C-alpha cells in the first residue's frame, strides 16, 4: 500500500484546448501522487475525462478518470471502457453526477451498475491481457451502503471539519483506501454556493470571514487540513480540490510536505 497520497483535482477544459489542464498538471506534479479528472464538471460539458487522463499519463503522471452515470447508457459506458483500455487509463471514480445544465439525466445506469460492468470487463475476451480496472466510489458523511464497500477505494465528500471526517472514519472501519475531501475556499461567494449545493456541509464562519479579509487564508486553511488528516493516520490520503488557487497550493505544500 502506498503512503499518504495527495490526489489533486484539476479543472477540466470547457474548450477544445488542453493548455490550461497541462499547466495545472505541471504546476501540481511536484506535490501530487495522482490527478482526479472530473467528468462534465458541475453539469456542463467538458473535454472527456478519459482523454485528459491520457494526457496526464503522457506527462508522466498517474490519473483517476471520474465518470458519471448521469450522461450514459450501457452502450456509451462500454465505449468508455474500451476507450480507457486503448488509452491505458486504468483507474476510475464513478459518481452519480450533478444536475445537468442542458438536456436530461439518463436513467439507464447507476454507480453500482457501472462498478459491476467494469468488474465484468476483466472476464470479457475483448479486454484479454489488459490490466483490471480499479474502481472507486464517492461517500457522503452518512452511513455507507454495503455495496460501496466492494469498491477498490472511496472518496469522502468535501468537508471543512477534520473532526467530522474523523468521526465518519471511526464509524466506518473498512479496509479499503479512503481519501478525505478537502477544498480550498476561494471566496465568501463560493462558501454560499457550496452551502446551497451541499446542504450538510459545515463551513466555519471564521474561515469565511478570514477569506473575505485575505484570499490566501483559504489556501492556508486547506493545507493545514491536509497536514492534520495526514497526521491522524485515519486516511490513505486526501482528495484536494485547489480550484483556481492551484499555484498557491503547490507552493505552500512544497514548503510543508
Coordinates of N, CA, C and O in Angstrom, one line a residue, residues 139-239:
X139 N -18.5 8.8 -1.2 CA -19.2 8.5 0.0 C -19.5 9.9 0.7 O -18.6 10.7 0.8
X140 N -20.8 10.0 1.1 CA -21.1 11.2 1.9 C -20.8 10.9 3.4 O -20.5 9.8 3.8
X141 N -20.9 12.0 4.2 CA -20.7 11.8 5.6 C -22.0 11.3 6.3 O -22.6 12.0 7.1
X142 N -22.3 10.1 5.9 CA -23.5 9.4 6.4 C -23.3 7.9 6.3 O -22.2 7.5 5.8
X143 N -24.2 7.1 6.7 CA -24.0 5.6 6.7 C -23.6 5.2 5.2 O -24.1 5.6 4.2
X144 N -22.6 4.3 5.2 CA -22.0 3.8 3.9 C -22.8 2.6 3.4 O -22.9 1.6 4.1
X145 N -23.4 2.7 2.2 CA -24.1 1.5 1.7 C -23.2 0.3 1.6 O -22.0 0.4 1.2
X146 N -23.7 -0.9 1.8 CA -22.9 -2.1 1.8 C -22.2 -2.3 0.5 O -21.0 -2.7 0.4
X147 N -22.9 -2.0 -0.6 CA -22.3 -2.3 -1.9 C -21.1 -1.4 -2.3 O -20.2 -1.8 -3.0
X148 N -21.0 -0.2 -1.6 CA -19.8 0.6 -1.9 C -18.6 0.1 -1.2 O -17.4 0.4 -1.6
X149 N -18.7 -0.8 -0.3 CA -17.6 -1.5 0.4 C -16.8 -2.4 -0.6 O -15.7 -2.8 -0.3
X150 N -17.5 -2.7 -1.7 CA -16.8 -3.6 -2.8 C -15.9 -2.8 -3.7 O -15.3 -3.3 -4.6
X151 N -15.9 -1.4 -3.5 CA -15.0 -0.6 -4.4 C -13.6 -0.8 -4.0 O -13.2 -1.4 -3.0
X152 N -12.7 -0.4 -4.9 CA -11.2 -0.5 -4.6 C -10.8 0.6 -3.7 O -9.8 0.5 -3.0
X153 N -11.5 1.7 -3.8 CA -11.2 2.9 -2.9 C -12.4 3.8 -2.8 O -13.3 3.7 -3.7
X154 N -12.5 4.7 -1.8 CA -13.6 5.6 -1.7 C -13.1 7.0 -1.5 O -12.0 7.2 -0.9
X155 N -13.8 7.9 -2.1 CA -13.6 9.4 -1.9 C -14.7 9.9 -1.0 O -15.8 9.9 -1.4
X156 N -14.3 10.4 0.2 CA -15.3 11.0 1.1 C -15.6 12.5 0.7 O -14.6 13.2 0.3
X157 N -16.8 12.9 0.8 CA -17.2 14.2 0.3 C -16.4 15.3 1.0 O -15.8 15.1 2.1
X158 N -16.3 16.4 0.3 CA -15.6 17.6 0.8 C -16.2 18.0 2.2 O -17.4 18.0 2.4
X159 N -15.3 18.3 3.1 CA -15.7 18.8 4.4 C -14.6 19.8 4.9 O -13.4 19.7 4.6
X160 N -15.1 20.8 5.6 CA -14.1 21.7 6.2 C -13.9 21.4 7.7 O -13.3 22.3 8.4
X161 N -14.3 20.2 8.1 CA -14.2 19.8 9.5 C -13.4 18.5 9.6 O -13.9 17.5 9.2
X162 N -12.1 18.6 10.1 CA -11.4 17.4 10.3 C -12.1 16.5 11.3 O -12.1 15.3 11.1
X163 N -12.7 17.1 12.4 CA -13.3 16.2 13.4 C -14.5 15.5 12.7 O -14.7 14.3 13.1
X164 N -15.3 16.1 11.8 CA -16.4 15.4 11.2 C -15.9 14.2 10.3 O -16.4 13.1 10.3
X165 N -14.8 14.5 9.6 CA -14.2 13.4 8.8 C -13.7 12.3 9.7 O -13.9 11.1 9.3
X166 N -13.0 12.6 10.8 CA -12.5 11.5 11.7 C -13.7 10.7 12.3 O -13.6 9.5 12.5
X167 N -14.7 11.4 12.7 CA -15.9 10.7 13.3 C -16.5 9.7 12.3 O -16.8 8.6 12.6
X168 N -16.6 10.2 11.0 CA -17.1 9.3 10.0 C -16.2 8.1 9.8 O -16.6 7.0 9.7
X169 N -14.9 8.4 9.8 CA -13.9 7.3 9.6 C -14.0 6.3 10.7 O -13.9 5.0 10.5
X170 N -14.1 6.7 11.9 CA -14.2 5.8 13.1 C -15.5 5.0 13.0 O -15.5 3.8 13.4
X171 N -16.5 5.5 12.4 CA -17.8 4.8 12.3 C -17.8 3.8 11.1 O -18.7 3.0 11.0
X172 N -16.8 3.9 10.3 CA -16.7 3.0 9.1 C -15.3 2.4 8.9 O -14.5 2.8 8.1
X173 N -15.1 1.4 9.8 CA -13.7 0.7 9.8 C -13.5 -0.2 8.6 O -13.2 -1.4 8.9
X174 N -13.6 0.2 7.4 CA -13.4 -0.6 6.3 C -11.9 -0.6 5.9 O -11.2 0.3 6.3
X175 N -11.5 -1.7 5.2 CA -10.0 -1.9 5.0 C -9.6 -1.2 3.7 O -8.4 -1.0 3.5
X176 N -10.5 -0.8 2.8 CA -10.0 -0.3 1.5 C -9.5 1.2 1.7 O -9.9 1.8 2.7
X177 N -8.7 1.7 0.8 CA -8.2 3.1 0.9 C -9.3 4.1 0.9 O -10.2 4.0 0.0
X178 N -9.3 5.0 1.8 CA -10.3 6.1 1.8 C -9.6 7.4 1.8 O -8.6 7.7 2.5
X179 N -10.0 8.3 0.9 CA -9.4 9.6 0.7 C -10.4 10.7 1.2 O -11.6 10.7 0.7
X180 N -10.0 11.6 2.1 CA -10.8 12.6 2.6 C -10.9 13.8 1.7 O -9.8 14.2 1.1
X181 N -12.0 14.4 1.5 CA -12.2 15.5 0.6 C -11.8 16.9 1.3 O -12.4 17.2 2.3
X182 N -10.9 17.6 0.6 CA -10.5 18.9 1.1 C -10.6 19.9 -0.1 O -10.1 19.6 -1.1
X183 N -11.2 21.0 0.1 CA -11.4 22.0 -0.9 C -10.9 23.4 -0.5 O -11.3 23.8 0.6
X184 N -10.1 24.1 -1.2 CA -9.8 25.5 -0.9 C -11.0 26.3 -1.0 O -11.8 26.3 -2.0
X185 N -11.2 27.1 0.0 CA -12.3 28.1 -0.1 C -11.7 29.4 -0.6 O -10.9 30.0 0.0
X186 N -12.2 29.7 -1.8 CA -11.6 30.9 -2.6 C -12.3 32.2 -2.3 O -11.7 33.2 -2.4
X187 N -13.5 32.2 -1.8 CA -14.2 33.4 -1.6 C -15.5 33.2 -0.7 O -15.9 32.0 -0.6
X188 N -16.1 34.2 -0.2 CA -17.3 34.1 0.6 C -18.4 33.7 -0.4 O -19.3 32.9 0.0
X189 N -18.4 34.1 -1.6 CA -19.4 33.7 -2.6 C -19.4 32.2 -2.8 O -20.4 31.6 -3.0
X190 N -18.2 31.7 -2.9 CA -18.0 30.2 -3.1 C -18.6 29.5 -1.9 O -19.2 28.5 -2.0
X191 N -18.4 30.0 -0.7 CA -19.0 29.4 0.5 C -20.5 29.3 0.4 O -21.1 28.3 0.8
X192 N -21.1 30.4 -0.1 CA -22.6 30.4 -0.2 C -23.1 29.4 -1.2 O -24.1 28.7 -1.0
X193 N -22.3 29.3 -2.3 CA -22.7 28.3 -3.4 C -22.5 26.9 -2.9 O -23.4 26.0 -3.2
X194 N -21.5 26.6 -2.1 CA -21.3 25.3 -1.6 C -22.4 24.9 -0.6 O -22.9 23.8 -0.6
X195 N -22.7 25.9 0.3 CA -23.8 25.6 1.2 C -25.1 25.3 0.6 O -25.9 24.5 1.0
X196 N -25.4 26.0 -0.6 CA -26.6 25.7 -1.3 C -26.6 24.4 -2.0 O -27.6 23.7 -2.1
X197 N -25.4 24.0 -2.5 CA -25.3 22.7 -3.3 C -25.1 21.5 -2.4 O -25.6 20.4 -2.8
X198 N -24.5 21.7 -1.2 CA -24.3 20.5 -0.3 C -24.9 20.9 1.0 O -24.2 21.5 1.9
X199 N -26.2 20.5 1.3 CA -26.9 21.0 2.5 C -26.2 20.7 3.8 O -26.3 21.4 4.7
X200 N -25.5 19.5 3.9 CA -24.9 19.1 5.1 C -23.5 19.5 5.3 O -22.8 19.1 6.3
X201 N -23.0 20.4 4.4 CA -21.6 20.9 4.6 C -21.5 21.9 5.7 O -22.5 22.7 5.8
X202 N -20.5 21.9 6.4 CA -20.3 22.9 7.5 C -19.1 23.7 7.3 O -18.0 23.2 7.4
X203 N -19.3 25.0 6.8 CA -18.2 25.9 6.6 C -18.1 26.9 7.7 O -19.0 27.7 7.9
X204 N -17.0 26.8 8.5 CA -16.9 27.7 9.7 C -17.0 29.2 9.3 O -16.4 29.6 8.4
X205 N -17.8 29.9 10.1 CA -17.9 31.3 9.9 C -16.6 32.1 9.9 O -16.3 33.0 9.1
X206 N -15.7 31.6 10.8 CA -14.4 32.3 11.0 C -13.5 32.1 9.7 O -12.7 33.0 9.4
X207 N -13.7 31.0 9.0 CA -13.0 30.7 7.8 C -13.5 31.7 6.7 O -12.7 32.3 6.0
X208 N -14.8 31.8 6.6 CA -15.4 32.7 5.6 C -14.9 34.1 5.8 O -14.6 34.8 4.9
X209 N -15.0 34.5 7.1 CA -14.5 35.9 7.4 C -13.1 36.1 7.1 O -12.7 37.1 6.6
X210 N -12.2 35.1 7.4 CA -10.8 35.2 7.1 C -10.5 35.3 5.6 O -9.7 36.1 5.1
X211 N -11.3 34.5 4.8 CA -11.1 34.6 3.3 C -11.6 35.9 2.8 O -11.0 36.4 1.8
X212 N -12.6 36.5 3.4 CA -13.1 37.8 3.0 C -12.0 38.9 3.2 O -11.8 39.8 2.4
X213 N -11.2 38.7 4.2 CA -10.1 39.6 4.5 C -8.9 39.4 3.7 O -8.2 40.3 3.3
X214 N -8.6 38.1 3.4 CA -7.4 37.7 2.7 C -7.7 36.4 2.0 O -7.8 35.4 2.7
X215 N -7.7 36.4 0.7 CA -8.0 35.2 -0.1 C -6.9 34.1 0.2 O -7.2 32.9 0.0
X216 N -5.7 34.4 0.6 CA -4.7 33.4 0.9 C -5.1 32.6 2.1 O -4.6 31.5 2.3
X217 N -6.0 33.0 2.9 CA -6.5 32.3 4.1 C -7.1 31.0 3.7 O -7.0 30.0 4.4
X218 N -7.8 30.9 2.6 CA -8.4 29.7 2.1 C -7.3 28.6 1.8 O -7.5 27.4 2.1
X219 N -6.2 29.0 1.1 CA -5.2 28.1 0.8 C -4.5 27.6 2.1 O -4.3 26.4 2.3
X220 N -4.2 28.5 3.0 CA -3.6 28.1 4.3 C -4.5 27.2 5.1 O -3.9 26.2 5.6
X221 N -5.8 27.4 5.1 CA -6.7 26.5 5.9 C -6.7 25.1 5.2 O -6.7 24.1 5.9
X222 N -6.7 25.1 3.9 CA -6.8 23.8 3.2 C -5.5 23.0 3.5 O -5.5 21.8 3.7
X223 N -4.4 23.6 3.4 CA -3.1 23.0 3.6 C -2.9 22.5 5.0 O -2.4 21.4 5.3
X224 N -3.4 23.3 5.9 CA -3.4 22.9 7.3 C -4.3 21.6 7.6 O -3.9 20.7 8.3
X225 N -5.4 21.6 6.9 CA -6.3 20.5 7.0 C -5.7 19.2 6.4 O -5.8 18.1 7.0
X226 N -5.0 19.4 5.3 CA -4.2 18.2 4.7 C -3.3 17.6 5.8 O -3.2 16.4 6.0
X227 N -2.5 18.5 6.4 CA -1.5 18.1 7.4 C -2.1 17.4 8.6 O -1.7 16.3 9.0
X228 N -3.3 17.9 9.0 CA -3.9 17.3 10.2 C -4.5 15.9 9.8 O -4.4 15.0 10.6
X229 N -5.0 15.8 8.6 CA -5.5 14.5 8.2 C -4.4 13.5 8.0 O -4.5 12.3 8.4
X230 N -3.3 14.0 7.5 CA -2.1 13.1 7.3 C -1.6 12.6 8.7 O -1.4 11.4 8.9
X231 N -1.5 13.5 9.6 CA -1.0 13.2 10.9 C -2.0 12.3 11.7 O -1.5 11.6 12.7
X232 N -3.2 12.3 11.4 CA -4.2 11.5 12.1 C -4.0 10.0 11.8 O -4.4 9.2 12.6
X233 N -3.5 9.7 10.7 CA -3.3 8.3 10.3 C -4.6 7.6 9.9 O -4.6 6.3 9.7
X234 N -5.7 8.3 9.8 CA -7.0 7.7 9.6 C -7.3 7.4 8.1 O -8.2 6.6 7.8
X235 N -6.6 8.1 7.2 CA -7.0 8.1 5.8 C -5.8 7.7 5.0 O -4.6 7.9 5.4
X236 N -6.0 7.1 3.8 CA -5.0 6.7 2.9 C -4.4 8.0 2.2 O -3.3 7.9 1.7
X237 N -5.2 9.1 2.2 CA -4.7 10.3 1.6 C -5.9 11.3 1.5 O -6.9 11.1 2.2
X238 N -5.7 12.3 0.8 CA -6.7 13.3 0.6 C -7.0 13.5 -0.9 O -6.1 13.4 -1.7
X239 N -8.2 13.9 -1.2 CA -8.7 14.4 -2.5 C -8.7 15.9 -2.3 O -9.7 16.4 -1.7

